[in-house]
Tab-separated table of C-alpha atoms in Angstrom:
chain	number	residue	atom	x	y	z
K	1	UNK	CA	-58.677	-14.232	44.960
K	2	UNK	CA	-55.890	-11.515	46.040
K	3	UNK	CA	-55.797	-8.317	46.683
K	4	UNK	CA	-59.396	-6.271	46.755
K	5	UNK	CA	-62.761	-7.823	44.509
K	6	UNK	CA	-65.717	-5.838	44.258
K	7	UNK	CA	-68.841	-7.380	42.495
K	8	UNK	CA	-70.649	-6.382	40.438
K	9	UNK	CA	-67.891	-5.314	38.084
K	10	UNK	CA	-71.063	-3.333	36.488
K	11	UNK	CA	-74.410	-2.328	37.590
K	12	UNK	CA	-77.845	-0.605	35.631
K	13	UNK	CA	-80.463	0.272	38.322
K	14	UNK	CA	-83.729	2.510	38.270
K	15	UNK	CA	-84.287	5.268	40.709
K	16	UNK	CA	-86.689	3.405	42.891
K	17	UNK	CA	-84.623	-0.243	42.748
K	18	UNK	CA	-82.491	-1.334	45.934
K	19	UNK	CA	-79.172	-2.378	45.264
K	20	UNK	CA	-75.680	-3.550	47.254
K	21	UNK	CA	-72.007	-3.628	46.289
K	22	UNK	CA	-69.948	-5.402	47.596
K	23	UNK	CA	-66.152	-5.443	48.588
K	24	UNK	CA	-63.543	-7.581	49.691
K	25	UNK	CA	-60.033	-7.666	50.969
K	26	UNK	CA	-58.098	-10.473	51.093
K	27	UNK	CA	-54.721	-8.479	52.857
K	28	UNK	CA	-55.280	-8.946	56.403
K	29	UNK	CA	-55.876	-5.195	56.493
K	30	UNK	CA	-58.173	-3.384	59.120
K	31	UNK	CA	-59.320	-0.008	57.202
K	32	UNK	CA	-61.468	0.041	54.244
K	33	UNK	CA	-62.826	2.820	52.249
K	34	UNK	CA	-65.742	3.398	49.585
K	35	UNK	CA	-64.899	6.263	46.324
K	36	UNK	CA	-66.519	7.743	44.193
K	37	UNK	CA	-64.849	8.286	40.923
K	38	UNK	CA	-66.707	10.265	38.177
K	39	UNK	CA	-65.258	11.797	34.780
K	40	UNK	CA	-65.632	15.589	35.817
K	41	UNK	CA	-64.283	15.400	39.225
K	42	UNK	CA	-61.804	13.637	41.857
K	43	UNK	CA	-61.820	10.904	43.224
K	44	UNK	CA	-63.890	11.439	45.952
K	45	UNK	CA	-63.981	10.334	49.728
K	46	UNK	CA	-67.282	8.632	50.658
K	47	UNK	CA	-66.727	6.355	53.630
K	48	UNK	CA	-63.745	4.659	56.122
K	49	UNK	CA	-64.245	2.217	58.162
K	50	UNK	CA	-61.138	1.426	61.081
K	51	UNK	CA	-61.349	-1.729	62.914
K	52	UNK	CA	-65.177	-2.197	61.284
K	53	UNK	CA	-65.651	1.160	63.314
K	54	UNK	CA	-66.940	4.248	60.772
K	55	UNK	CA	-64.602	7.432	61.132
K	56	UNK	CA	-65.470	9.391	58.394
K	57	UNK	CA	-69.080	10.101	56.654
K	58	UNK	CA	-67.804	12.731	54.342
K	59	UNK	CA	-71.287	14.269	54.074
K	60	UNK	CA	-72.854	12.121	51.714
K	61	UNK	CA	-76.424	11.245	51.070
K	62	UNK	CA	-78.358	8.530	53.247
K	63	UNK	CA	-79.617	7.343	50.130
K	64	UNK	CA	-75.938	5.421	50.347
K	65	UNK	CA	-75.821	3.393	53.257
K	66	UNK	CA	-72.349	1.455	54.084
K	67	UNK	CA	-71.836	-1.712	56.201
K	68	UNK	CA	-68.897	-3.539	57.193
K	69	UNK	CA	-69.666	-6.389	59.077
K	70	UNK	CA	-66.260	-7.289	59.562
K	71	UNK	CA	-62.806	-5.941	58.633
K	72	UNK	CA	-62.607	-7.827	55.772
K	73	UNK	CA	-65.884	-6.758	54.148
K	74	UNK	CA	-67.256	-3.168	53.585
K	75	UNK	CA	-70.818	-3.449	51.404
K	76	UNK	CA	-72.927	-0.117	50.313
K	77	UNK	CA	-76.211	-0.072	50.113
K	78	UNK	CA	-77.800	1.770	47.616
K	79	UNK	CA	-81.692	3.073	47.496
K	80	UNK	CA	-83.348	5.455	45.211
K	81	UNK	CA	-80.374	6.851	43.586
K	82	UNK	CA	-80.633	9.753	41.388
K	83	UNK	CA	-78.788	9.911	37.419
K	84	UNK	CA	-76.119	11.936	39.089
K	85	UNK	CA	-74.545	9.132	41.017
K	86	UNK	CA	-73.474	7.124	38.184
K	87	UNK	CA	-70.309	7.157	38.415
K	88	UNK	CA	-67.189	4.024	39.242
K	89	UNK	CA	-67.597	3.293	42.995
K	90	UNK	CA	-64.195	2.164	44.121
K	91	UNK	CA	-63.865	0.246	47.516
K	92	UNK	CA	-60.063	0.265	48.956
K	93	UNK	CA	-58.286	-1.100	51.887
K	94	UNK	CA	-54.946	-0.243	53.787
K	95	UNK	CA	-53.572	-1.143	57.295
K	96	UNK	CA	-53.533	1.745	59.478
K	97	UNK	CA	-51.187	2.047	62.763
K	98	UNK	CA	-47.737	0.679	60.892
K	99	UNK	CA	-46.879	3.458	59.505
K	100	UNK	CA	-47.615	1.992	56.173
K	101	UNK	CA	-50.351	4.218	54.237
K	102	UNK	CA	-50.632	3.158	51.416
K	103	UNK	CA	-54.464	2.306	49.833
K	104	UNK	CA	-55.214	-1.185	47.667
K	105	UNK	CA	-57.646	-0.233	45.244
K	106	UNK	CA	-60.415	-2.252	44.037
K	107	UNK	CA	-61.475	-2.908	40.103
K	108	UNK	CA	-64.358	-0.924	40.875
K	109	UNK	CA	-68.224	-1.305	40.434
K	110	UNK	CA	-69.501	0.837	37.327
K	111	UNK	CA	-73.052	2.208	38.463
K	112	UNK	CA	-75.217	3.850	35.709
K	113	UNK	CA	-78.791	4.825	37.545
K	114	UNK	CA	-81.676	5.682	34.973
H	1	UNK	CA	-60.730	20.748	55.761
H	2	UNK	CA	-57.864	20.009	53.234
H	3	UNK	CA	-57.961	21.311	49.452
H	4	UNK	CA	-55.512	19.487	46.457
H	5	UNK	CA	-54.980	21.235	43.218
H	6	UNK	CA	-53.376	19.549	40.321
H	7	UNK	CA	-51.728	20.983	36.640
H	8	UNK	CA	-52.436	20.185	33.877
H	9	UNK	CA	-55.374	18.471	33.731
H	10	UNK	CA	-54.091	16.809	30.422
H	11	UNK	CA	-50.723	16.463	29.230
H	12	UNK	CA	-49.379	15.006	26.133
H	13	UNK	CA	-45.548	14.188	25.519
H	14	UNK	CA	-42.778	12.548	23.106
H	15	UNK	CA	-41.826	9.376	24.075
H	16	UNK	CA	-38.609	9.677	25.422
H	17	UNK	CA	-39.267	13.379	26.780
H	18	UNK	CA	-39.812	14.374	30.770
H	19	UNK	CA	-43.210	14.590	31.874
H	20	UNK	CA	-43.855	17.062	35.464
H	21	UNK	CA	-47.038	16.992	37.311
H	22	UNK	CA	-47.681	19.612	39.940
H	23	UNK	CA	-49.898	19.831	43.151
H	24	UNK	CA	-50.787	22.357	46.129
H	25	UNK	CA	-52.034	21.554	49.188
H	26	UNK	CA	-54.404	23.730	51.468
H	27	UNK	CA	-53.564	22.634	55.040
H	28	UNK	CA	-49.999	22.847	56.919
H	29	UNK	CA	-50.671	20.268	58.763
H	30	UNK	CA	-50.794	17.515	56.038
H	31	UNK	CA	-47.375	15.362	55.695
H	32	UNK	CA	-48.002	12.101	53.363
H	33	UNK	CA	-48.418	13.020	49.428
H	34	UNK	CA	-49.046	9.561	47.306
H	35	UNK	CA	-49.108	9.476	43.760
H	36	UNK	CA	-51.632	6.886	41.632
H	37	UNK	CA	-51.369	5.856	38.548
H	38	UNK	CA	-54.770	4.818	36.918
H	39	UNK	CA	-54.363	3.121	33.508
H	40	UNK	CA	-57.475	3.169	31.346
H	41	UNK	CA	-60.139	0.378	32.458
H	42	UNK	CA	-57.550	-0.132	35.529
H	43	UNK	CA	-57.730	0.619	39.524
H	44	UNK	CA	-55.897	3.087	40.596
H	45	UNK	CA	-52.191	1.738	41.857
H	46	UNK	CA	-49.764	3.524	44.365
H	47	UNK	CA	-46.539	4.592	42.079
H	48	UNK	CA	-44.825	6.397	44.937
H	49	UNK	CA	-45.016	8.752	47.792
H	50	UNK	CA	-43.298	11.256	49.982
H	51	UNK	CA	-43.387	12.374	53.987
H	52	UNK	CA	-42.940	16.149	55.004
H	53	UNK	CA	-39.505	15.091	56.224
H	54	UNK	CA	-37.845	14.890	52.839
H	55	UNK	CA	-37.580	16.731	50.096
H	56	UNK	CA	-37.205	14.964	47.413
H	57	UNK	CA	-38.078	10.817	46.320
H	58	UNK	CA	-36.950	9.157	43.565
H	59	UNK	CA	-37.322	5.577	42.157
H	60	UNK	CA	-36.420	4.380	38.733
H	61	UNK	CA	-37.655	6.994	36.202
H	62	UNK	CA	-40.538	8.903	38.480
H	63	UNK	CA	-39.344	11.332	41.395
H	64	UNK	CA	-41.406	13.307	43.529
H	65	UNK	CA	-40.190	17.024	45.117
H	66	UNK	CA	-41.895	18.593	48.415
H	67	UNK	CA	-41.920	21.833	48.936
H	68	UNK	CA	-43.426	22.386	52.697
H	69	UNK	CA	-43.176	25.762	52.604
H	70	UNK	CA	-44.795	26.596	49.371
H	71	UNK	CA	-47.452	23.627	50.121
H	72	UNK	CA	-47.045	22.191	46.489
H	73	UNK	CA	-45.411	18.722	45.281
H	74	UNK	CA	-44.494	17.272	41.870
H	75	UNK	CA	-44.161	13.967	40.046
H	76	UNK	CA	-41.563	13.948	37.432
H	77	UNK	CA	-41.529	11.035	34.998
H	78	UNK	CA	-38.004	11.078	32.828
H	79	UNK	CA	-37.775	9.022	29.306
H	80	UNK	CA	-41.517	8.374	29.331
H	81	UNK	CA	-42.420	5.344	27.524
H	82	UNK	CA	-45.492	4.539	25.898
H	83	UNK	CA	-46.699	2.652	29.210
H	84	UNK	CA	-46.214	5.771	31.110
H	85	UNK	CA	-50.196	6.824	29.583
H	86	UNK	CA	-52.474	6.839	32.281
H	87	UNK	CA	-54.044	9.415	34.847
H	88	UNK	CA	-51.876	10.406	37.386
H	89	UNK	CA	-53.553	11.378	40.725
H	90	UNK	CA	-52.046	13.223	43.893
H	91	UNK	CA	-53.252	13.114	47.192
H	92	UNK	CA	-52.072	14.479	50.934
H	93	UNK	CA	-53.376	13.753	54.136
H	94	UNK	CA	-52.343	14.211	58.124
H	95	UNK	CA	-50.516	10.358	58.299
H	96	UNK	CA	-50.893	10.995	62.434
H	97	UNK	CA	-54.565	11.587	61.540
H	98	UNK	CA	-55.015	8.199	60.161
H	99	UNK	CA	-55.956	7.569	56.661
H	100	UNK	CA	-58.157	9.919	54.543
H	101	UNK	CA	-56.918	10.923	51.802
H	102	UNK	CA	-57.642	14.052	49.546
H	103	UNK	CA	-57.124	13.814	45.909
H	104	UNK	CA	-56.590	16.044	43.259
H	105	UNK	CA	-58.258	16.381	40.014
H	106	UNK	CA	-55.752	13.871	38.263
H	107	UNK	CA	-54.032	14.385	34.889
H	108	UNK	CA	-53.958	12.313	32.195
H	109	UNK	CA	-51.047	11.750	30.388
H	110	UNK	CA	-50.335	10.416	27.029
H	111	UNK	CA	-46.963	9.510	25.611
H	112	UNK	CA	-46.618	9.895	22.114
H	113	UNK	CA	-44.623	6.983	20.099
């Protein structure tokens, strides 16, 4: 595998289910970000993660729960989720501190809660 | 905390034509703009970018102009091509602040054969 994988590709979960996503980075990089991507709006900041170290919680719900156990990994937890967060969760990576900013983008996990 | 507007919102061209995308920033202080390019299905993919200390980018057939002063930026795509349909997102952040970036609303483009 290259580049960033997410898995699932898709996911269908009830309100009261549990559920993770996954990502993964394969580019030696040491920041990694979840988005949110749905069809009325931008693509929205959720989480970043520098050096496995969280910098930015950009005020969304603790129903969504990140974890990145290591630089290469970044996971989100998901528990009773409402209709209104299905949406394309995208999970990115980039190496801060080289000047180079640009973000890898995942395929994406498409969410649909019920 | 930072604000990015983008125009149009949809935006349908001739092949062959010029297509220009433009964006405004809220806060001074930012000084990277990237553009993505999200085909349909696709993730989105870095096309090109700009620092506050040019004006103006260019590479191939896309270009991108900064204007600090006014706060906005544009893409311009010249002799679009039928691969040129996709959305095209913007995005500025503070590059000393580290990496969060702030998107705009994206525009999707389609190039007519």
């Amino acid at each position: 595998e290259t580049g960033v994988t997410q898995t699932p590709r898709h996911l269908v979960m009830g309100m009261t289910n549990k559920k993770s996503l996954k990502c993964e980075q394969h580019l030696g990089h040491n920041a990694m970000y979840w988005y949110k991507q749905s069809a009325k709006k931008p693509l929205e900041l959720m989480f970043v993660y520098n050096f496995k170290e969280q910098t930015e919680n950009n005020s969304v719900p603790s129903r969504f729960s990140p974890e990145c156990p290591n630089s290469s990994h970044l996971f989100l937890h998901l528990h009773t989720l409402q209709p209104e967060d299905s949406a394309l969760y995208l999970c990115a990576s980039s190496q801060i501190g080289t000047g180079d900013n640009e973000q890898f983008f995942g395929p994406g996990t498409r969410l649909t809660v019920l | 905390g930072e604000n990015v507007e983008q125009h149009p919102s949809t935006l349908s061209v001739q092949e062959g034509d010029s297509a220009v995308i433009k964006c405004t920033y809220s806060d001074s202080a930012s000084n990277y703009f990237p553009w993505y390019k999200q085909e349909l299905g696709k993730r989105p993919q870095l096309i090109i970018d700009i620092r506050s200390n040019v004006g103006e980018k260019k590479d191939q057939r896309i270009a991108v102009t900064l204007n600090k002063t006014a706060k906005h930026f544009s893409l311009h795509i010249t002799e679009t091509q039928p691969e040129d349909s996709a959305v095209y997102f913007c995005a500025a952040s503070i590059q000393a602040a580290g990496n969060k970036l702030t998107f705009g609303g994206g525009t999707r483009v389609l190039v007519k054969p």
